[in-house]
mmCIF file with all atom_site columns, C-alpha atoms in Angstrom:
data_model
loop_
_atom_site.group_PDB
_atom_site.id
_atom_site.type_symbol
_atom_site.label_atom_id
_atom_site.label_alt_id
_atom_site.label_comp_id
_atom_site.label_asym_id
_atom_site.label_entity_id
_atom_site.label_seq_id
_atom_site.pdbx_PDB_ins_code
_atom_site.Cartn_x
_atom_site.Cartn_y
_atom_site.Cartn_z
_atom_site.occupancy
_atom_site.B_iso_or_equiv
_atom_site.pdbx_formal_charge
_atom_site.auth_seq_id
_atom_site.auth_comp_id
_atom_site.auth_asym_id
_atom_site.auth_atom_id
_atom_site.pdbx_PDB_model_num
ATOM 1   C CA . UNK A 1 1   ? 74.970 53.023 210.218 1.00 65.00 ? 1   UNK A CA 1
ATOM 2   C CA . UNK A 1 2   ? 75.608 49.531 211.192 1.00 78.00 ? 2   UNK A CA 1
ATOM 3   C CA . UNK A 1 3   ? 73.395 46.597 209.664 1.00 93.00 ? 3   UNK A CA 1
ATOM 4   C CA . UNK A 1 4   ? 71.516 43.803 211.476 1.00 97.00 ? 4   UNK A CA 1
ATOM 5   C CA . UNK A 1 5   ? 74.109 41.486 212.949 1.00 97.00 ? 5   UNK A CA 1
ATOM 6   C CA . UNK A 1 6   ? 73.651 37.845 213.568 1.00 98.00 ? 6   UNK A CA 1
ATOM 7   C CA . UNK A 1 7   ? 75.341 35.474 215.181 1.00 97.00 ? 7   UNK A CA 1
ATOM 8   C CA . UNK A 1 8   ? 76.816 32.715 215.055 1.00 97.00 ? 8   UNK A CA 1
ATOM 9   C CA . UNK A 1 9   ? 77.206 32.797 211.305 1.00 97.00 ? 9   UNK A CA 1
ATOM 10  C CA . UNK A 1 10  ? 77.632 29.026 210.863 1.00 97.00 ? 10  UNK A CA 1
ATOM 11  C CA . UNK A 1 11  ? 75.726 26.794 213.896 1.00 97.00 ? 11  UNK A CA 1
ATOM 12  C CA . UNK A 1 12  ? 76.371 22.614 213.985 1.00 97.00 ? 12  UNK A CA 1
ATOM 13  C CA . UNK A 1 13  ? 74.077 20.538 215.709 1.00 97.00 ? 13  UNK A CA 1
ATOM 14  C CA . UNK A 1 14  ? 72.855 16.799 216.315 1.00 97.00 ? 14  UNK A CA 1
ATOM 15  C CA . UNK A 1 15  ? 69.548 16.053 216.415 1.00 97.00 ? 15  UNK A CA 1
ATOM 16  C CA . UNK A 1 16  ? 67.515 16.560 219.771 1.00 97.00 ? 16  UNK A CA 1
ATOM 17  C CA . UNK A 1 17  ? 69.865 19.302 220.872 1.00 97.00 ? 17  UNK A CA 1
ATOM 18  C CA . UNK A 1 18  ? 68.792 22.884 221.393 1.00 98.00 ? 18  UNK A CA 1
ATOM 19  C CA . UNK A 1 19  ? 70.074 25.980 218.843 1.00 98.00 ? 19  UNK A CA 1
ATOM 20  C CA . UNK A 1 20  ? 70.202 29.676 220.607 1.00 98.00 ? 20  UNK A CA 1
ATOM 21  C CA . UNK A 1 21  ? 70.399 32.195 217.343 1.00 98.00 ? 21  UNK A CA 1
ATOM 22  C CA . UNK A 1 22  ? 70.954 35.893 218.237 1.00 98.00 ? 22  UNK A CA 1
ATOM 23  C CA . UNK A 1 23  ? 70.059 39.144 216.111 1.00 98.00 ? 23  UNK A CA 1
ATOM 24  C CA . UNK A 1 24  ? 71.243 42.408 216.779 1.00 98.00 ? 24  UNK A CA 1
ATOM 25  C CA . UNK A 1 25  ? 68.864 45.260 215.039 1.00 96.00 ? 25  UNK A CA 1
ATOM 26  C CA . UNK A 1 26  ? 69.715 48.302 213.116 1.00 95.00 ? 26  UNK A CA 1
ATOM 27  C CA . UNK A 1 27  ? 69.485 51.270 215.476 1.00 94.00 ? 27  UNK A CA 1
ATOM 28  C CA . UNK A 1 28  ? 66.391 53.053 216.194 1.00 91.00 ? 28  UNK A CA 1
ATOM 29  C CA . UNK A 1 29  ? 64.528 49.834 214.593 1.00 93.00 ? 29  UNK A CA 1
ATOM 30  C CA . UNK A 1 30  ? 62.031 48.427 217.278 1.00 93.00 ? 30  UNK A CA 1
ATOM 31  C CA . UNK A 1 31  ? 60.502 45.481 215.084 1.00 93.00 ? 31  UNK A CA 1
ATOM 32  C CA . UNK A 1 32  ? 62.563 41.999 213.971 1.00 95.00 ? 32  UNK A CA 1
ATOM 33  C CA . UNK A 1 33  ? 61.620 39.629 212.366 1.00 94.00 ? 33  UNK A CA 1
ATOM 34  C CA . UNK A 1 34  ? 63.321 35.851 211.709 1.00 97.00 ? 34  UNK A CA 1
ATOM 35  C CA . UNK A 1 35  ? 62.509 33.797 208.663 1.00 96.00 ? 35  UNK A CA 1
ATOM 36  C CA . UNK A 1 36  ? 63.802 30.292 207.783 1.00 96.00 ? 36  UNK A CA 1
ATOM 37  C CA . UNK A 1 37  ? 65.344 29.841 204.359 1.00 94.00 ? 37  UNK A CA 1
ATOM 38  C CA . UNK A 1 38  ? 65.599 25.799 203.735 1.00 91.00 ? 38  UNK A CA 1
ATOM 39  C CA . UNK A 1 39  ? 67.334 24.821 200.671 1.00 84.00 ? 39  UNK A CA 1
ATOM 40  C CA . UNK A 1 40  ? 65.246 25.153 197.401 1.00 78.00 ? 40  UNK A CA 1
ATOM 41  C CA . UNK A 1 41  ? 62.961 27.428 199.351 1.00 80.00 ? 41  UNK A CA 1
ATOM 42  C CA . UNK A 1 42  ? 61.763 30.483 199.693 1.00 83.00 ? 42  UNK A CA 1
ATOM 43  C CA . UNK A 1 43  ? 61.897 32.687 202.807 1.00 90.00 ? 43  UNK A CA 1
ATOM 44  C CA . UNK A 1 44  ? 59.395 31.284 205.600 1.00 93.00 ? 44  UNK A CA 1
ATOM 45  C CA . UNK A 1 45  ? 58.315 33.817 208.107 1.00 93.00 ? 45  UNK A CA 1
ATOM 46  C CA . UNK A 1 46  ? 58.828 32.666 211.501 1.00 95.00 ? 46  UNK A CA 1
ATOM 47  C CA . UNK A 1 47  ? 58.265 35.023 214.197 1.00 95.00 ? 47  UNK A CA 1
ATOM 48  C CA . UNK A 1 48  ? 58.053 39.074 214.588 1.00 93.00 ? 48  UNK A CA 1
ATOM 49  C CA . UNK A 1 49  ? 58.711 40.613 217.745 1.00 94.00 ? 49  UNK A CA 1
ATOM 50  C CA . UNK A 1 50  ? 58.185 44.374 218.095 1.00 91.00 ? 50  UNK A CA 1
ATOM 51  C CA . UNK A 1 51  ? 58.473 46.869 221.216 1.00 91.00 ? 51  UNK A CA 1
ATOM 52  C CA . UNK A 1 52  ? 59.930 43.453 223.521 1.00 92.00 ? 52  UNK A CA 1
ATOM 53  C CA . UNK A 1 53  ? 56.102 41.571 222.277 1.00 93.00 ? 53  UNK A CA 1
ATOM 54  C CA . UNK A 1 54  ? 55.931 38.721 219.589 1.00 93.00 ? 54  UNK A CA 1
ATOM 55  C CA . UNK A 1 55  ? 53.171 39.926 217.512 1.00 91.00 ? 55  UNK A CA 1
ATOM 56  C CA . UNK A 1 56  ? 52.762 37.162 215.074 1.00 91.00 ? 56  UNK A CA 1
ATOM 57  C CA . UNK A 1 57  ? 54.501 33.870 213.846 1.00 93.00 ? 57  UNK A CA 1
ATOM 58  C CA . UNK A 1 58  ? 54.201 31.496 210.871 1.00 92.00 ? 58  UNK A CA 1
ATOM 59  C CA . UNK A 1 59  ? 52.944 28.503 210.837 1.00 91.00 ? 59  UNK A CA 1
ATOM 60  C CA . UNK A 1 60  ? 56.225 26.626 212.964 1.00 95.00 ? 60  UNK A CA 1
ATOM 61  C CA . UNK A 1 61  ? 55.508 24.403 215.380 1.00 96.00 ? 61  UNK A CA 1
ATOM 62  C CA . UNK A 1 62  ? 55.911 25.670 219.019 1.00 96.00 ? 62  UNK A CA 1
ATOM 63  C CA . UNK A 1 63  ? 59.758 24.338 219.581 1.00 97.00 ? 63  UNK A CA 1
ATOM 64  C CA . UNK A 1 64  ? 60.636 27.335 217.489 1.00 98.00 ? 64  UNK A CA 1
ATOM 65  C CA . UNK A 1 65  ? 60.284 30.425 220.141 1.00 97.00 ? 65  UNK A CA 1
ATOM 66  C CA . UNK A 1 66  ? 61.918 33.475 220.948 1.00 96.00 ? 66  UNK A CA 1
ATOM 67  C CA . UNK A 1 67  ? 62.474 36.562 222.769 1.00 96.00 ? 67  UNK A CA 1
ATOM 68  C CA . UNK A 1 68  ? 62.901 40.352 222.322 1.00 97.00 ? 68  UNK A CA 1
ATOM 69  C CA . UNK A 1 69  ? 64.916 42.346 225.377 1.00 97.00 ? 69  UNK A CA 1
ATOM 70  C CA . UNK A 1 70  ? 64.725 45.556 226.230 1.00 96.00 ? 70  UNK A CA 1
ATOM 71  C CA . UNK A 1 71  ? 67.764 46.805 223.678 1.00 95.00 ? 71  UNK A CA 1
ATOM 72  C CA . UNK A 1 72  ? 65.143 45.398 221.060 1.00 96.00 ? 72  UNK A CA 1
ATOM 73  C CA . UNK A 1 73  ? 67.727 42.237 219.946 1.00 97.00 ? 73  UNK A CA 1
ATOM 74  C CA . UNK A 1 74  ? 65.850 39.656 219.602 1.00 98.00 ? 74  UNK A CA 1
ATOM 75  C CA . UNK A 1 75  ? 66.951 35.626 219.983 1.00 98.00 ? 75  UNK A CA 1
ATOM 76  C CA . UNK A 1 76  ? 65.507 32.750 218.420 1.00 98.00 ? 76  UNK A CA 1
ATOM 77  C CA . UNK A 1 77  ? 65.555 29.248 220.055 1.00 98.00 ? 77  UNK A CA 1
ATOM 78  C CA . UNK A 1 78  ? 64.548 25.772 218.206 1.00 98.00 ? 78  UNK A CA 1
ATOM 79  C CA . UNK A 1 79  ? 64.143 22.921 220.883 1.00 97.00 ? 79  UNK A CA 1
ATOM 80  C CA . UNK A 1 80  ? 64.436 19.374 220.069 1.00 97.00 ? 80  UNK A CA 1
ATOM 81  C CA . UNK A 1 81  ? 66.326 19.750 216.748 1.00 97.00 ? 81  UNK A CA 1
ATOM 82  C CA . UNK A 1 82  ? 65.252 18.044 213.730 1.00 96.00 ? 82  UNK A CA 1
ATOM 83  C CA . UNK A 1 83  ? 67.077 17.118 210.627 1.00 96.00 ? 83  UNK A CA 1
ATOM 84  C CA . UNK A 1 84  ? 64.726 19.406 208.615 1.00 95.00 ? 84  UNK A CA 1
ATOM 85  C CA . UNK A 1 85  ? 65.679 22.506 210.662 1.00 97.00 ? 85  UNK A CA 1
ATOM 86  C CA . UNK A 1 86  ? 69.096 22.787 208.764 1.00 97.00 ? 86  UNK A CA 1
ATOM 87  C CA . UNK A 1 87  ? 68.648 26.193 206.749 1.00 97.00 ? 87  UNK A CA 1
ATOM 88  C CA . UNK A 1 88  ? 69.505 29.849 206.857 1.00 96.00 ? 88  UNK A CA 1
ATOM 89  C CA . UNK A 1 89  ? 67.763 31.476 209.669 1.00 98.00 ? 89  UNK A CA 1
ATOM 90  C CA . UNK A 1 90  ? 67.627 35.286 208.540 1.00 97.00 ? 90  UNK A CA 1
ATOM 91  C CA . UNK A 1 91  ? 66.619 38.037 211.083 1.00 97.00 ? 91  UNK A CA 1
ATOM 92  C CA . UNK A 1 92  ? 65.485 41.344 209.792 1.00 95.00 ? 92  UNK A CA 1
ATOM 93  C CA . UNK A 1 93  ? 64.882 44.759 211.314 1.00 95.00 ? 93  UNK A CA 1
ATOM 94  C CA . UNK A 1 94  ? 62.481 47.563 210.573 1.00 92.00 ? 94  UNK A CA 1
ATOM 95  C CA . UNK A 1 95  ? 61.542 51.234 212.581 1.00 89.00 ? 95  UNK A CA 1
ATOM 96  C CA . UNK A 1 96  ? 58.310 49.365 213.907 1.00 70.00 ? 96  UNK A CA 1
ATOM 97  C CA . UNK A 1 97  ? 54.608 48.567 213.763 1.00 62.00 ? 97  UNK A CA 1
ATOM 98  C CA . UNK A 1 98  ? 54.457 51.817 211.287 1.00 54.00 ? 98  UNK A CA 1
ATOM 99  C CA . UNK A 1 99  ? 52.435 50.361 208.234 1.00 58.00 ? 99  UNK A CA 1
ATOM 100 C CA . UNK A 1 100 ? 54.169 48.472 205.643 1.00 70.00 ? 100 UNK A CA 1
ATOM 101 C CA . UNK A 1 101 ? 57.796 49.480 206.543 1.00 80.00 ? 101 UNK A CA 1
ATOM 102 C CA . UNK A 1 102 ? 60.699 47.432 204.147 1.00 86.00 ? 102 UNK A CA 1
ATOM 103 C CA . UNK A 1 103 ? 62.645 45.324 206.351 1.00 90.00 ? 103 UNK A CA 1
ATOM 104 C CA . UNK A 1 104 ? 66.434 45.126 206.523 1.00 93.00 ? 104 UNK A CA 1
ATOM 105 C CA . UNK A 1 105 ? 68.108 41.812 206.356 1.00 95.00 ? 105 UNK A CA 1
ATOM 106 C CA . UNK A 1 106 ? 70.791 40.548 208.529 1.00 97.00 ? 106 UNK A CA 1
ATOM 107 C CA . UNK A 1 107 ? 73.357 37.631 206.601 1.00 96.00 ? 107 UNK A CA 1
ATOM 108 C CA . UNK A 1 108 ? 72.018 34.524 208.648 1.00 97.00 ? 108 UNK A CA 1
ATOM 109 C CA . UNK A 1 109 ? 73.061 32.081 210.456 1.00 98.00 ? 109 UNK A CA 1
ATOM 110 C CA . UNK A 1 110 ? 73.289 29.096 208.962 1.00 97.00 ? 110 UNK A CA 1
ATOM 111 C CA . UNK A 1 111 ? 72.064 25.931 211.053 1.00 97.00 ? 111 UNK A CA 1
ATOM 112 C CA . UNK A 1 112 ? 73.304 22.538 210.568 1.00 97.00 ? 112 UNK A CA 1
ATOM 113 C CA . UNK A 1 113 ? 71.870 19.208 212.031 1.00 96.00 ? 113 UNK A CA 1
ATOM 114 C CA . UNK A 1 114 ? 73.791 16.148 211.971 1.00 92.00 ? 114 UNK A CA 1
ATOM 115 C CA . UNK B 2 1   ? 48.679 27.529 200.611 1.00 58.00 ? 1   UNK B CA 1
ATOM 116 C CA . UNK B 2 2   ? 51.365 29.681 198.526 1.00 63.00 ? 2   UNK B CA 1
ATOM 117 C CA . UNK B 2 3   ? 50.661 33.188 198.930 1.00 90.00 ? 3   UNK B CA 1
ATOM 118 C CA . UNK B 2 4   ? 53.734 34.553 196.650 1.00 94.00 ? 4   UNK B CA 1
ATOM 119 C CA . UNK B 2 5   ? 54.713 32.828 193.516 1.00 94.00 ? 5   UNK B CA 1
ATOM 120 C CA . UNK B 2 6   ? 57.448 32.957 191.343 1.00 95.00 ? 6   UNK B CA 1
ATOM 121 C CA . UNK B 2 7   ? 57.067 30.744 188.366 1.00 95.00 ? 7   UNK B CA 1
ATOM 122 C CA . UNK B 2 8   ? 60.242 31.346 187.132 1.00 95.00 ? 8   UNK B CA 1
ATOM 123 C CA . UNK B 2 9   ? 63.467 29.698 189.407 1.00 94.00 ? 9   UNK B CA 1
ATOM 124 C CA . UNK B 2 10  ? 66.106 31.142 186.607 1.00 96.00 ? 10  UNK B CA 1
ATOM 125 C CA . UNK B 2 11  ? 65.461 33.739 184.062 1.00 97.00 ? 11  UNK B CA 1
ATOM 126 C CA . UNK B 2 12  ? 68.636 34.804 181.423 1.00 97.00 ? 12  UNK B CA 1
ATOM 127 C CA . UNK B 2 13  ? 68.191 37.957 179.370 1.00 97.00 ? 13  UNK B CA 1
ATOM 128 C CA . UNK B 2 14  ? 71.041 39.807 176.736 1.00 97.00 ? 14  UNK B CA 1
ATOM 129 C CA . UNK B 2 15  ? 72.397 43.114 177.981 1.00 97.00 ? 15  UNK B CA 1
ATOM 130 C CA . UNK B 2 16  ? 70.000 46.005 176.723 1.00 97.00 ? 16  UNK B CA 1
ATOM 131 C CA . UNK B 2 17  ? 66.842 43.300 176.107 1.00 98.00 ? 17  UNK B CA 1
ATOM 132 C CA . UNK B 2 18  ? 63.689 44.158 178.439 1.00 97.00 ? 18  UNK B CA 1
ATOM 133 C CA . UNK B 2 19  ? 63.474 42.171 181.522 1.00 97.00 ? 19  UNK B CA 1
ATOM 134 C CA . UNK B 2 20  ? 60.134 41.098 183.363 1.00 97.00 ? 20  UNK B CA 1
ATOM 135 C CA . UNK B 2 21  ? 60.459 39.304 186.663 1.00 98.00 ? 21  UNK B CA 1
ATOM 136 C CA . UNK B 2 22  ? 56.869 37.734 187.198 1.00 97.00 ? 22  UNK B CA 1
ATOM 137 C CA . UNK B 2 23  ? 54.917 37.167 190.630 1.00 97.00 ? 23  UNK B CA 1
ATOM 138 C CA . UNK B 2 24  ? 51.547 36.605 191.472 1.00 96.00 ? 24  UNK B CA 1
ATOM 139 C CA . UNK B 2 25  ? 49.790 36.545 194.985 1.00 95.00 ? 25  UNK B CA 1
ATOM 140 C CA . UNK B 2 26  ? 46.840 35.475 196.826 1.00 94.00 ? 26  UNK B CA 1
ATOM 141 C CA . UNK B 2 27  ? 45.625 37.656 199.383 1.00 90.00 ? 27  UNK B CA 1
ATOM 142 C CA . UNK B 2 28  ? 41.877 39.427 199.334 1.00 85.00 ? 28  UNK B CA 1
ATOM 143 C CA . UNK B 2 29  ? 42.709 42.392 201.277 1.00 85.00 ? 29  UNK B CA 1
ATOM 144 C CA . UNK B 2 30  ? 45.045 45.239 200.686 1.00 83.00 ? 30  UNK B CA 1
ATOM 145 C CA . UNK B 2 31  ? 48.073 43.730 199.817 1.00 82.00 ? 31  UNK B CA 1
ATOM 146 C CA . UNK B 2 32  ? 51.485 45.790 200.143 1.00 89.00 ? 32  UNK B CA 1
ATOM 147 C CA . UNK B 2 33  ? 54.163 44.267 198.261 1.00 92.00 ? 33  UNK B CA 1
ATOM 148 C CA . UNK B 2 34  ? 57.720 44.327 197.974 1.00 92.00 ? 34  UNK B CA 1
ATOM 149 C CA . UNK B 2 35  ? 60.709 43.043 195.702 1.00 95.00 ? 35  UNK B CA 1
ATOM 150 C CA . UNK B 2 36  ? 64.439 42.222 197.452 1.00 95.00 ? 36  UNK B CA 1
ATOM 151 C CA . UNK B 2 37  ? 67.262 41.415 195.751 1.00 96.00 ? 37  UNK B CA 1
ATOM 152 C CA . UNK B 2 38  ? 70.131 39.737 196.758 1.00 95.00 ? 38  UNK B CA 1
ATOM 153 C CA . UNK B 2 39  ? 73.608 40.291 194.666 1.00 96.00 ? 39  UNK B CA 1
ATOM 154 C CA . UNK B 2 40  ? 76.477 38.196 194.711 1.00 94.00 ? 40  UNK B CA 1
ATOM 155 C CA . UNK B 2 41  ? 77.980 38.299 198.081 1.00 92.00 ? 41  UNK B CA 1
ATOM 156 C CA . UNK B 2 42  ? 75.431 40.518 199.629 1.00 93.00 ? 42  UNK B CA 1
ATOM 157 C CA . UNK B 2 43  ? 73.265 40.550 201.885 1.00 94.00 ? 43  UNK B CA 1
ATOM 158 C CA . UNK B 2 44  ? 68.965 40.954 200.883 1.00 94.00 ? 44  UNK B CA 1
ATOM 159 C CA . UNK B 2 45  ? 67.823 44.479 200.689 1.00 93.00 ? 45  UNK B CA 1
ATOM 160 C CA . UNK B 2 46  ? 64.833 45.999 199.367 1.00 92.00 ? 46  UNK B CA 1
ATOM 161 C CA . UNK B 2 47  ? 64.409 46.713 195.565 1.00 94.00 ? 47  UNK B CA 1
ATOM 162 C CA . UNK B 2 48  ? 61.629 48.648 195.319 1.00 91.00 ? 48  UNK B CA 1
ATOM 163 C CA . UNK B 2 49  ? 57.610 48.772 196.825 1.00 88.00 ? 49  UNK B CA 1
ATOM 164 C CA . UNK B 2 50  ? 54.111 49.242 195.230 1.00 85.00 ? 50  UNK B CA 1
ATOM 165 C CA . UNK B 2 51  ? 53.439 52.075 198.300 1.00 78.00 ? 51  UNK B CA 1
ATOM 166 C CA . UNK B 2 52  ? 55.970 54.372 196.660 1.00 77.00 ? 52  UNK B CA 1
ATOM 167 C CA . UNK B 2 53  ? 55.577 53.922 193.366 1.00 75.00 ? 53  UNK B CA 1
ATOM 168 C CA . UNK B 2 54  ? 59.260 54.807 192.344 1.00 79.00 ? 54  UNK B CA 1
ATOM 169 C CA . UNK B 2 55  ? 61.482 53.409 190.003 1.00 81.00 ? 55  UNK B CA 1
ATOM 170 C CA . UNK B 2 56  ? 64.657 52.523 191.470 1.00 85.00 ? 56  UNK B CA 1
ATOM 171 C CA . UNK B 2 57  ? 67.837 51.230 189.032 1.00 91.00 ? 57  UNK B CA 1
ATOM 172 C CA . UNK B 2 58  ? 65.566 51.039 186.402 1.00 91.00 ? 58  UNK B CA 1
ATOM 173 C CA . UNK B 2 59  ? 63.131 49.163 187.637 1.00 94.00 ? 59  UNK B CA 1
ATOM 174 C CA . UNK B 2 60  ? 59.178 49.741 188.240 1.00 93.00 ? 60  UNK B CA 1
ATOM 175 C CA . UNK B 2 61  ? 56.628 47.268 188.889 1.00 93.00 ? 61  UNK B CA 1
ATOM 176 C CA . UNK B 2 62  ? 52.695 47.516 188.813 1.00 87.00 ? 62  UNK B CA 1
ATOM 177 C CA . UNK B 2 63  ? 50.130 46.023 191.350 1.00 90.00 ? 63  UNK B CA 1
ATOM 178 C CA . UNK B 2 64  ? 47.355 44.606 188.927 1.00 90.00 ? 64  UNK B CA 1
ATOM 179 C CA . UNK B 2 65  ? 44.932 43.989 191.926 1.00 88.00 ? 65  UNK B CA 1
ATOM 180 C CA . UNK B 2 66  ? 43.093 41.805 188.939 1.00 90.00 ? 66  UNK B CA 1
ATOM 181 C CA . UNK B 2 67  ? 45.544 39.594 187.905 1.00 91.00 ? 67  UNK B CA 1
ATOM 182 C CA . UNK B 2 68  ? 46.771 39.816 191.125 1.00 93.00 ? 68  UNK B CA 1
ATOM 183 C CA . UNK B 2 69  ? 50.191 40.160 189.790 1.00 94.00 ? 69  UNK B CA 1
ATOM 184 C CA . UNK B 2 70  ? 53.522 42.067 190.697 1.00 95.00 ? 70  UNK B CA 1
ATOM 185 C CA . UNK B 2 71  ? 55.734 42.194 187.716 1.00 96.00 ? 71  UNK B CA 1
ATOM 186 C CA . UNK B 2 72  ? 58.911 43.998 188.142 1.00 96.00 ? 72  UNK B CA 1
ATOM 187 C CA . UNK B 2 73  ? 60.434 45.033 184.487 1.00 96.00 ? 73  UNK B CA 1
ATOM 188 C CA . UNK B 2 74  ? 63.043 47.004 183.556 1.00 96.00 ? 74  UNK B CA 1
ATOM 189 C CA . UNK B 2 75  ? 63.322 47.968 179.312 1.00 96.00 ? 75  UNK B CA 1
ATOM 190 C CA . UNK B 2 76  ? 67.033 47.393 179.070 1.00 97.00 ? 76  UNK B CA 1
ATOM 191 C CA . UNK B 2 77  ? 68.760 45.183 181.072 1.00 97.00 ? 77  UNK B CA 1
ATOM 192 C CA . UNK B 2 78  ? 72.605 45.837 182.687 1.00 97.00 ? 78  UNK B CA 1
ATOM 193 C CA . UNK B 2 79  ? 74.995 43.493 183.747 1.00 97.00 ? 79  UNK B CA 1
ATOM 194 C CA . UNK B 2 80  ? 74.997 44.856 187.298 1.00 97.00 ? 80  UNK B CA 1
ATOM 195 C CA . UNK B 2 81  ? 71.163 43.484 187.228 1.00 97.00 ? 81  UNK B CA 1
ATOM 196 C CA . UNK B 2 82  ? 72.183 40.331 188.001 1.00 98.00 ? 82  UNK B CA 1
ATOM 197 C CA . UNK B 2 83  ? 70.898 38.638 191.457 1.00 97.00 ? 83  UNK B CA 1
ATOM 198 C CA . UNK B 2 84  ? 68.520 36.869 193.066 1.00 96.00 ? 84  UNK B CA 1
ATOM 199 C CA . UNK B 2 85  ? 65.003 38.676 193.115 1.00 97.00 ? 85  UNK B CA 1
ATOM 200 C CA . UNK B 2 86  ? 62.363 37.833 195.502 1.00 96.00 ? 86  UNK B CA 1
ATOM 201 C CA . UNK B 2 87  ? 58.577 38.841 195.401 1.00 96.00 ? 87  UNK B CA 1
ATOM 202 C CA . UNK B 2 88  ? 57.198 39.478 199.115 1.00 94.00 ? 88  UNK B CA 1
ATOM 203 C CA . UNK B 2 89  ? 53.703 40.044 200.368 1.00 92.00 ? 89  UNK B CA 1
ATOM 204 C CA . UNK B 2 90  ? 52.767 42.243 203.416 1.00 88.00 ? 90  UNK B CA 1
ATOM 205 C CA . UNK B 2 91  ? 49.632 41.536 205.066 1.00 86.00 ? 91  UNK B CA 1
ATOM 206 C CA . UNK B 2 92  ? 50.236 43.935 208.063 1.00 82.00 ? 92  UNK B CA 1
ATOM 207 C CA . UNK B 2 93  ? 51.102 40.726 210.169 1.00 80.00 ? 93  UNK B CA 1
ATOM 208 C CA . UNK B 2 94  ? 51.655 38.108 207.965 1.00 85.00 ? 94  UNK B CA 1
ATOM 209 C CA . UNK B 2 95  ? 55.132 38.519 205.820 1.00 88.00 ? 95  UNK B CA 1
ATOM 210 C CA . UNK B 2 96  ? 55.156 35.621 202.816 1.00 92.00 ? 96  UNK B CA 1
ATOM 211 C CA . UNK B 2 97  ? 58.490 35.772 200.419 1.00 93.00 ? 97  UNK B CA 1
ATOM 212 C CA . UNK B 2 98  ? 58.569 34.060 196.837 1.00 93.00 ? 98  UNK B CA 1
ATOM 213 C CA . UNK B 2 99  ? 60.854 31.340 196.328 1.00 92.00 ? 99  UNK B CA 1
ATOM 214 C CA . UNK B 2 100 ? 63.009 33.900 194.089 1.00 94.00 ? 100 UNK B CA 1
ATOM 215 C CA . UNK B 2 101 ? 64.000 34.288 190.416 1.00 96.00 ? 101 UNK B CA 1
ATOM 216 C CA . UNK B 2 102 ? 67.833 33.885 189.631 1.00 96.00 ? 102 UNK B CA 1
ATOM 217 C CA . UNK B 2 103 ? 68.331 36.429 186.837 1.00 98.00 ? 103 UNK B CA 1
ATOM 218 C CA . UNK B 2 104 ? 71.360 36.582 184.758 1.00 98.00 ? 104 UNK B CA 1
ATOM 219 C CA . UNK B 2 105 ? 71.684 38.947 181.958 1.00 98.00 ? 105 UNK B CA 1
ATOM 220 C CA . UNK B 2 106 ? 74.156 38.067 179.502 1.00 97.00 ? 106 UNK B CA 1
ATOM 221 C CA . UNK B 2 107 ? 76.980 40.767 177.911 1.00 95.00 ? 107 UNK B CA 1
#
């Protein structure tokens, strides 16, 4: 079966612009989920989205947003870039709101602010 | 505050020594947790979780609700065991990750 895709896989921006990341999930998987890896950090949970609803998202402020369509991809958007924003942006996939299900992990994207 | 920690950032073992990847978390409910691992050139996938209670390359790990701790161990140690391991909590809508354990196991 084919994995979560992401893309773009590397992402270079100046500060102030605006960073569209996309996620394609594992098939049959109705739940993703993106998480911010900065450098020297652990993975920071950002936002889940599950049946085309964002059920949750970390403590971000509200520039990070996103969406879920109907094919259940998903798309994560950070407004106003910041210097601090450059990090891996993982999206993950999992069957859905079924309790406690592992998640599978896309490669990234990596994000770079000049 | 820190809901998973790893206290260890790089952990080096000999091939065939035990192995004990340490995490602790703060949550007061039921807490389902996790360990990922990340190889060299791959992508993060799921090790193992306490739900199944399976031991998967070797590995096991026991929730200790009162130490509140997550240890994964494995008695003898392969090569192949090294990656990146990371300790993650479940909440049911809250998902926290440690900030990982590097292990290399030396031949």
């Amino acid at each position: 079966e084919a994995g979560v895709t992401q893309s773009p896989t590397h992402l270079i921006k100046t500060r102030g612009q605006q960073a569209t990341l996309r996620c394609s999930p594992i098939s049959g998987h109705t739940s993703v989920y993106w998480y911010q890896q900065a450098l020297g950090l652990g993975l920071q949970f950002l936002l889940w989205y599950d049946e085309g609803e964002e059920r949750n998202r970390g403590n971000f402020p509200p520039r990070f947003s996103g969406r879920q369509f109907p094919n259940y991809s998903s798309e994560l958007n950070v407004n106003a870039l910041e210097l601090e924003d450059s990090a891996l942006y993982l999206c993950a996939s999992s069957v859905g709101q079924a309790s406690y299900q592992p998640q599978h992990f896309g490669d990234g994207t990596r994000l770079s602010i000049l | 505050a820190q809901r998973v920690t790893q206290p260890e950032k790089l952990l080096s073992v000999f091939k065939g020594a035990p192995v004990e990847l340490k995490c602790n978390y703060s949550y007061s409910g039921s807490p389902e947790l996790f360990w990922y691992v990340q190889y060299s050139r791959q992508r993060l996938q799921l090790l193992l979780r306490h739900i199944s209670r399976e031991s998967i390359k070797g590995f096991t790990a026991d929730l200790n609700k009162g130490e509140t701790s997550f240890h994964l161990k494995k008695p003898f140690a392969q090569e192949e065991d090294s990656a990146m391991y990371y300790c993650a909590l479940d909440t049911g809508n809250q998902f926290y990750f440690g900030t990982g354990t590097s292990l290399t196991v030396i031949p």
